[in-house]
PDB file of C-alpha atoms and ligand atoms in Angstrom:
ATOM      1  CA  UNK A 619      10.751  53.341  85.824  1.00  0.00           C
ATOM      2  CA  UNK A 620       9.869  56.986  85.769  1.00  0.00           C
ATOM      3  CA  UNK A 621       6.624  58.274  87.274  1.00  0.00           C
ATOM      4  CA  UNK A 622       5.864  60.916  84.815  1.00  0.00           C
ATOM      5  CA  UNK A 623       4.165  61.052  81.523  1.00  0.00           C
ATOM      6  CA  UNK A 624       3.345  63.991  79.109  1.00  0.00           C
ATOM      7  CA  UNK A 625       0.107  64.703  77.330  1.00  0.00           C
ATOM      8  CA  UNK A 626      -1.660  67.063  75.127  1.00  0.00           C
ATOM      9  CA  UNK A 627      -5.352  67.532  74.743  1.00  0.00           C
ATOM     10  CA  UNK A 628      -5.489  68.099  70.819  1.00  0.00           C
ATOM     11  CA  UNK A 629      -7.303  70.787  68.751  1.00  0.00           C
ATOM     12  CA  UNK A 630     -10.164  68.443  67.811  1.00  0.00           C
ATOM     13  CA  UNK A 631     -10.957  67.786  71.520  1.00  0.00           C
ATOM     14  CA  UNK A 632     -10.537  71.636  72.727  1.00  0.00           C
ATOM     15  CA  UNK A 633     -12.508  72.777  69.896  1.00  0.00           C
ATOM     16  CA  UNK A 634     -15.489  70.440  70.687  1.00  0.00           C
ATOM     17  CA  UNK A 635     -15.468  71.435  74.493  1.00  0.00           C
ATOM     18  CA  UNK A 636     -14.181  68.210  75.705  1.00  0.00           C
ATOM     19  CA  UNK A 637     -11.190  69.566  77.535  1.00  0.00           C
ATOM     20  CA  UNK A 638     -12.867  69.572  81.105  1.00  0.00           C
ATOM     21  CA  UNK A 639     -14.137  65.983  80.863  1.00  0.00           C
ATOM     22  CA  UNK A 640     -10.818  64.805  79.483  1.00  0.00           C
ATOM     23  CA  UNK A 641      -8.847  66.359  82.272  1.00  0.00           C
ATOM     24  CA  UNK A 642     -11.503  65.103  84.796  1.00  0.00           C
ATOM     25  CA  UNK A 643     -11.049  61.515  83.528  1.00  0.00           C
ATOM     26  CA  UNK A 644      -7.219  61.927  83.832  1.00  0.00           C
ATOM     27  CA  UNK A 645      -7.237  62.938  87.410  1.00  0.00           C
ATOM     28  CA  UNK A 646     -10.130  60.526  88.344  1.00  0.00           C
ATOM     29  CA  UNK A 647      -7.655  57.803  87.106  1.00  0.00           C
ATOM     30  CA  UNK A 648      -5.141  59.040  89.676  1.00  0.00           C
ATOM     31  CA  UNK A 649      -2.741  61.201  87.706  1.00  0.00           C
ATOM     32  CA  UNK A 650      -1.652  64.293  89.500  1.00  0.00           C
ATOM     33  CA  UNK A 651      -1.023  67.543  87.304  1.00  0.00           C
ATOM     34  CA  UNK A 652       2.716  68.573  87.675  1.00  0.00           C
ATOM     35  CA  UNK A 653       2.525  71.296  84.979  1.00  0.00           C
ATOM     36  CA  UNK A 654      -0.044  72.678  82.658  1.00  0.00           C
ATOM     37  CA  UNK A 655      -0.579  75.260  79.842  1.00  0.00           C
ATOM     38  CA  UNK A 656      -3.119  76.267  77.215  1.00  0.00           C
ATOM     39  CA  UNK A 657      -1.031  77.147  73.982  1.00  0.00           C
ATOM     40  CA  UNK A 658      -1.764  77.438  70.111  1.00  0.00           C
ATOM     41  CA  UNK A 659       1.227  76.083  68.600  1.00  0.00           C
ATOM     42  CA  UNK A 660       2.702  77.604  65.350  1.00  0.00           C
ATOM     43  CA  UNK A 661       3.312  75.298  62.362  1.00  0.00           C
ATOM     44  CA  UNK A 662       7.089  75.472  63.129  1.00  0.00           C
ATOM     45  CA  UNK A 663       6.549  74.578  66.829  1.00  0.00           C
ATOM     46  CA  UNK A 664       4.140  71.494  66.057  1.00  0.00           C
ATOM     47  CA  UNK A 665       6.670  70.324  63.225  1.00  0.00           C
ATOM     48  CA  UNK A 666       9.490  70.378  65.730  1.00  0.00           C
ATOM     49  CA  UNK A 667       7.659  68.556  68.422  1.00  0.00           C
ATOM     50  CA  UNK A 668       6.696  65.935  65.921  1.00  0.00           C
ATOM     51  CA  UNK A 669       9.989  65.891  64.144  1.00  0.00           C
ATOM     52  CA  UNK A 670      10.388  62.280  64.953  1.00  0.00           C
ATOM     53  CA  UNK A 671       7.698  61.536  62.282  1.00  0.00           C
ATOM     54  CA  UNK A 672       9.117  63.707  59.638  1.00  0.00           C
ATOM     55  CA  UNK A 673       9.475  61.010  57.206  1.00  0.00           C
ATOM     56  CA  UNK A 674       5.945  59.502  57.646  1.00  0.00           C
ATOM     57  CA  UNK A 675       3.404  60.163  54.938  1.00  0.00           C
ATOM     58  CA  UNK A 676       0.863  61.823  57.417  1.00  0.00           C
ATOM     59  CA  UNK A 677       3.602  64.321  58.862  1.00  0.00           C
ATOM     60  CA  UNK A 678       2.262  67.279  56.856  1.00  0.00           C
ATOM     61  CA  UNK A 679      -1.471  66.524  57.962  1.00  0.00           C
ATOM     62  CA  UNK A 680      -0.205  66.007  61.550  1.00  0.00           C
ATOM     63  CA  UNK A 681       1.591  69.345  61.627  1.00  0.00           C
ATOM     64  CA  UNK A 682      -1.235  71.344  60.009  1.00  0.00           C
ATOM     65  CA  UNK A 683      -3.806  69.786  62.574  1.00  0.00           C
ATOM     66  CA  UNK A 684      -1.777  70.428  65.545  1.00  0.00           C
ATOM     67  CA  UNK A 685      -1.325  74.062  64.855  1.00  0.00           C
ATOM     68  CA  UNK A 686      -5.083  74.439  63.851  1.00  0.00           C
ATOM     69  CA  UNK A 687      -6.342  75.466  67.269  1.00  0.00           C
ATOM     70  CA  UNK A 688      -5.109  75.667  70.974  1.00  0.00           C
ATOM     71  CA  UNK A 689      -4.184  72.622  73.023  1.00  0.00           C
ATOM     72  CA  UNK A 690      -3.741  71.799  76.468  1.00  0.00           C
ATOM     73  CA  UNK A 691      -0.006  70.500  77.344  1.00  0.00           C
ATOM     74  CA  UNK A 692       0.478  68.861  80.621  1.00  0.00           C
ATOM     75  CA  UNK A 693       2.933  66.725  82.554  1.00  0.00           C
ATOM     76  CA  UNK A 694       1.288  64.110  84.779  1.00  0.00           C
ATOM     77  CA  UNK A 695       2.440  62.057  87.737  1.00  0.00           C
ATOM     78  CA  UNK A 696       1.423  58.597  88.846  1.00  0.00           C
ATOM     79  CA  UNK A 697       3.193  55.334  89.706  1.00  0.00           C
ATOM     80  CA  UNK A 698       3.819  53.663  86.065  1.00  0.00           C
ATOM     81  CA  UNK A 699       2.687  56.690  84.438  1.00  0.00           C
ATOM     82  CA  UNK A 700       3.667  55.914  80.775  1.00  0.00           C
ATOM     83  CA  UNK A 701       2.156  52.531  80.645  1.00  0.00           C
ATOM     84  CA  UNK A 702      -0.991  53.436  82.804  1.00  0.00           C
ATOM     85  CA  UNK A 703      -1.620  56.676  80.775  1.00  0.00           C
ATOM     86  CA  UNK A 704      -1.521  54.689  77.410  1.00  0.00           C
ATOM     87  CA  UNK A 705      -4.096  52.160  78.701  1.00  0.00           C
ATOM     88  CA  UNK A 706      -6.395  55.042  79.947  1.00  0.00           C
ATOM     89  CA  UNK A 707      -6.309  56.808  76.360  1.00  0.00           C
ATOM     90  CA  UNK A 708      -6.632  53.564  74.321  1.00  0.00           C
ATOM     91  CA  UNK A 709      -5.275  52.730  70.921  1.00  0.00           C
ATOM     92  CA  UNK A 710      -4.101  55.447  68.563  1.00  0.00           C
ATOM     93  CA  UNK A 711      -6.871  54.717  66.230  1.00  0.00           C
ATOM     94  CA  UNK A 712     -10.139  55.307  68.055  1.00  0.00           C
ATOM     95  CA  UNK A 713     -11.895  52.743  66.167  1.00  0.00           C
ATOM     96  CA  UNK A 714      -9.477  50.103  67.786  1.00  0.00           C
ATOM     97  CA  UNK A 715      -9.527  51.798  71.301  1.00  0.00           C
ATOM     98  CA  UNK A 716     -11.146  49.912  74.153  1.00  0.00           C
ATOM     99  CA  UNK A 717     -14.462  50.902  75.552  1.00  0.00           C
ATOM    100  CA  UNK A 718     -14.295  53.667  78.203  1.00  0.00           C
ATOM    101  CA  UNK A 719     -11.080  54.886  76.951  1.00  0.00           C
ATOM    102  CA  UNK A 720     -10.415  58.552  76.156  1.00  0.00           C
ATOM    103  CA  UNK A 721      -9.976  57.977  72.580  1.00  0.00           C
ATOM    104  CA  UNK A 722     -12.860  55.715  72.382  1.00  0.00           C
ATOM    105  CA  UNK A 723     -15.182  58.375  74.015  1.00  0.00           C
ATOM    106  CA  UNK A 724     -13.766  61.757  72.369  1.00  0.00           C
ATOM    107  CA  UNK A 725     -11.685  60.943  69.334  1.00  0.00           C
ATOM    108  CA  UNK A 726     -12.859  60.835  65.676  1.00  0.00           C
ATOM    109  CA  UNK A 727      -9.966  59.338  63.593  1.00  0.00           C
ATOM    110  CA  UNK A 728      -6.449  58.357  63.754  1.00  0.00           C
ATOM    111  CA  UNK A 729      -5.296  61.767  63.061  1.00  0.00           C
ATOM    112  CA  UNK A 730      -7.743  63.688  65.232  1.00  0.00           C
ATOM    113  CA  UNK A 731      -7.497  61.434  68.149  1.00  0.00           C
ATOM    114  CA  UNK A 732      -8.144  63.819  71.021  1.00  0.00           C
ATOM    115  CA  UNK A 733      -4.990  63.166  73.079  1.00  0.00           C
ATOM    116  CA  UNK A 734      -1.290  62.403  73.019  1.00  0.00           C
ATOM    117  CA  UNK A 735       0.311  60.274  75.469  1.00  0.00           C
ATOM    118  CA  UNK A 736       4.143  59.611  75.424  1.00  0.00           C
ATOM    119  CA  UNK A 737       5.322  56.162  74.453  1.00  0.00           C
ATOM    120  CA  UNK A 738       8.365  55.848  76.884  1.00  0.00           C
ATOM    121  CA  UNK A 739       9.861  57.405  79.781  1.00  0.00           C
ATOM    122  CA  UNK A 740      12.702  58.746  77.721  1.00  0.00           C
ATOM    123  CA  UNK A 741      10.175  60.584  75.378  1.00  0.00           C
ATOM    124  CA  UNK A 742       8.141  61.841  78.321  1.00  0.00           C
ATOM    125  CA  UNK A 743      11.105  63.683  79.609  1.00  0.00           C
ATOM    126  CA  UNK A 744      11.938  65.084  76.079  1.00  0.00           C
ATOM    127  CA  UNK A 745       8.414  66.126  75.353  1.00  0.00           C
ATOM    128  CA  UNK A 746       7.796  67.646  78.845  1.00  0.00           C
ATOM    129  CA  UNK A 747      10.954  69.781  78.570  1.00  0.00           C
ATOM    130  CA  UNK A 748       9.738  70.883  75.107  1.00  0.00           C
ATOM    131  CA  UNK A 749       6.886  72.843  76.808  1.00  0.00           C
ATOM    132  CA  UNK A 750       7.947  73.413  80.368  1.00  0.00           C
ATOM    133  CA  UNK A 751      11.008  74.618  82.139  1.00  0.00           C
ATOM    134  CA  UNK A 752      11.878  73.614  85.602  1.00  0.00           C
ATOM    135  CA  UNK A 753      10.298  76.668  87.114  1.00  0.00           C
ATOM    136  CA  UNK A 754       6.955  75.731  85.525  1.00  0.00           C
ATOM    137  CA  UNK A 755       6.766  72.254  87.066  1.00  0.00           C
ATOM    138  CA  UNK A 756       5.359  71.705  90.565  1.00  0.00           C
TER     139      UNK A 756
HETATM  140  P1  CMP B1479       0.215  60.670  68.888  1.00  0.00           P
HETATM  141  O1  CMP B1479       0.121  59.762  69.853  1.00  0.00           O
HETATM  142  O2  CMP B1479       0.192  62.296  69.053  1.00  0.00           O
HETATM  143  O3  CMP B1479       1.505  60.519  67.951  1.00  0.00           O
HETATM  144  C1  CMP B1479       1.585  60.799  66.613  1.00  0.00           C
HETATM  145  C2  CMP B1479       0.393  61.050  66.006  1.00  0.00           C
HETATM  146  O4  CMP B1479       0.354  60.808  64.532  1.00  0.00           O
HETATM  147  C3  CMP B1479      -0.580  60.169  66.520  1.00  0.00           C
HETATM  148  O5  CMP B1479      -1.188  60.542  67.675  1.00  0.00           O
HETATM  149  C4  CMP B1479      -1.723  60.424  65.548  1.00  0.00           C
HETATM  150  O6  CMP B1479      -2.491  61.546  65.822  1.00  0.00           O
HETATM  151  C5  CMP B1479      -0.854  60.776  64.164  1.00  0.00           C
HETATM  152  N1  CMP B1479      -1.025  59.514  63.310  1.00  0.00           N
HETATM  153  C6  CMP B1479      -0.441  58.255  63.340  1.00  0.00           C
HETATM  154  N2  CMP B1479      -0.764  57.594  62.380  1.00  0.00           N
HETATM  155  C7  CMP B1479      -1.399  58.384  61.583  1.00  0.00           C
HETATM  156  C8  CMP B1479      -2.126  58.227  60.221  1.00  0.00           C
HETATM  157  N3  CMP B1479      -1.797  56.945  59.783  1.00  0.00           N
HETATM  158  N4  CMP B1479      -2.589  59.105  59.572  1.00  0.00           N
HETATM  159  C9  CMP B1479      -2.796  60.460  60.252  1.00  0.00           C
HETATM  160  N5  CMP B1479      -2.227  60.745  61.482  1.00  0.00           N
HETATM  161  C10 CMP B1479      -1.752  59.655  62.230  1.00  0.00           C
END
């Protein structure tokens, strides 16, 4: 089991001024920030990040949204990071997210759902290295 996961605070949340509150909830839950950057993805970069969803009907919408404004990308560390972070953020659709989770508090729809969290240790490593080189992880 890995102790790292990867997250993004998405453009809906950064534009509404939720970045600070979301990062606070993440660190309050015991996650340590190992790498972080504030970045505005191009459509090409967002498309490459979400290439795994290329055949899904929502892919175009997802790419347009993720390149619509700045995001915060980060690598987080904690024991059981991937599973614990997915519990902290709640279900992909905020309407189904548990009370107190980040998506329940800050997300508005399944597409504009405030945060991303890796779904496996393997994807956490792939996604983290999409944004960060070894020199940027501390
Ligand atoms: P995320 O965890 O970042 O991974 C893929 C994203 O696709 C997901 O969060 C949602 O924001 C988005 N997504 C998943 N299902 C849908 C859908 N039915 N319509 C629009 N966006 C979706």
